[in-house]
C-alpha positions as a LaTeX table, in Angstrom:
\begin{tabular}{lrrr}
\hline
Residue & $x$ (\AA) & $y$ (\AA) & $z$ (\AA) \\
\hline
Met1 & $-13.50$ & 7.37 & $-6.09$ \\
Phe2 & $-10.98$ & 8.03 & $-3.32$ \\
Glu3 & $-8.84$ & 10.26 & $-5.51$ \\
Thr4 & $-11.85$ & 12.26 & $-6.70$ \\
Cys5 & $-13.20$ & 12.82 & $-3.20$ \\
Leu6 & $-9.82$ & 13.79 & $-1.79$ \\
Ala7 & $-9.17$ & 16.22 & $-4.64$ \\
Lys8 & $-12.60$ & 17.82 & $-4.20$ \\
Val9 & $-11.85$ & 18.67 & $-0.57$ \\
Gly10 & $-8.44$ & 20.11 & $-1.35$ \\
Phe11 & $-5.89$ & 17.31 & $-1.15$ \\
Ser12 & $-3.17$ & 17.06 & $-3.79$ \\
Glu13 & $-0.28$ & 14.73 & $-4.68$ \\
Ile14 & $-2.57$ & 11.74 & $-4.19$ \\
Thr15 & $-0.51$ & 8.56 & $-4.54$ \\
Trp16 & $-1.25$ & 4.89 & $-3.90$ \\
Val17 & 1.69 & 3.24 & $-2.15$ \\
Pro18 & 1.84 & $-0.57$ & $-2.30$ \\
Thr19 & 2.94 & $-2.42$ & 0.81 \\
Thr20 & 6.19 & $-4.38$ & 0.79 \\
Val21 & 7.59 & $-7.26$ & 2.79 \\
Ser22 & 10.55 & $-6.28$ & 4.95 \\
Gln23 & 13.85 & $-8.12$ & 4.88 \\
Ala24 & 13.18 & $-9.08$ & 8.51 \\
Gly25 & 9.89 & $-10.70$ & 7.49 \\
Ile26 & 11.58 & $-12.63$ & 4.70 \\
Ala27 & 14.35 & $-13.73$ & 7.06 \\
Ala28 & 11.83 & $-14.85$ & 9.68 \\
Tyr29 & 9.40 & $-16.74$ & 7.43 \\
Gly30 & 11.15 & $-17.28$ & 4.11 \\
Asp31 & 10.40 & $-15.79$ & 0.71 \\
Ala32 & 7.85 & $-18.46$ & $-0.31$ \\
Phe33 & 5.69 & $-17.62$ & 2.71 \\
Trp34 & 4.93 & $-14.18$ & 1.22 \\
Thr35 & 3.99 & $-15.34$ & $-2.30$ \\
Asp36 & 0.22 & $-15.16$ & $-1.76$ \\
Tyr37 & 0.44 & $-11.84$ & 0.09 \\
Arg38 & 2.48 & $-10.27$ & $-2.70$ \\
Ala39 & $-0.01$ & $-11.50$ & $-5.32$ \\
Asn40 & $-3.07$ & $-10.43$ & $-3.27$ \\
Pro41 & $-2.16$ & $-7.67$ & $-0.81$ \\
Ala42 & $-4.81$ & $-6.96$ & 1.81 \\
Phe43 & $-4.41$ & $-3.19$ & 1.48 \\
Glu44 & $-2.38$ & $-0.33$ & 0.05 \\
Met45 & $-1.44$ & 2.92 & 1.68 \\
Leu46 & $-2.74$ & 6.23 & 0.34 \\
Arg47 & $-0.50$ & 9.28 & 0.58 \\
Cys48 & $-1.70$ & 12.82 & $-0.08$ \\
Arg49 & $-0.91$ & 16.39 & 0.82 \\
Ala50 & $-3.28$ & 18.87 & 2.45 \\
\hline
\end{tabular}
């Protein structure tokens, strides 16, 4: 739905970009802390060009 709507109004190069855990986050909380987040991310970024 998002891709279709964005394309209809003139956007191109529509790409979903998954979020990642930074090395600083892993260092601060440990790798195991992020297991659930990696399996079930709360959101993804959407990149497109006007």
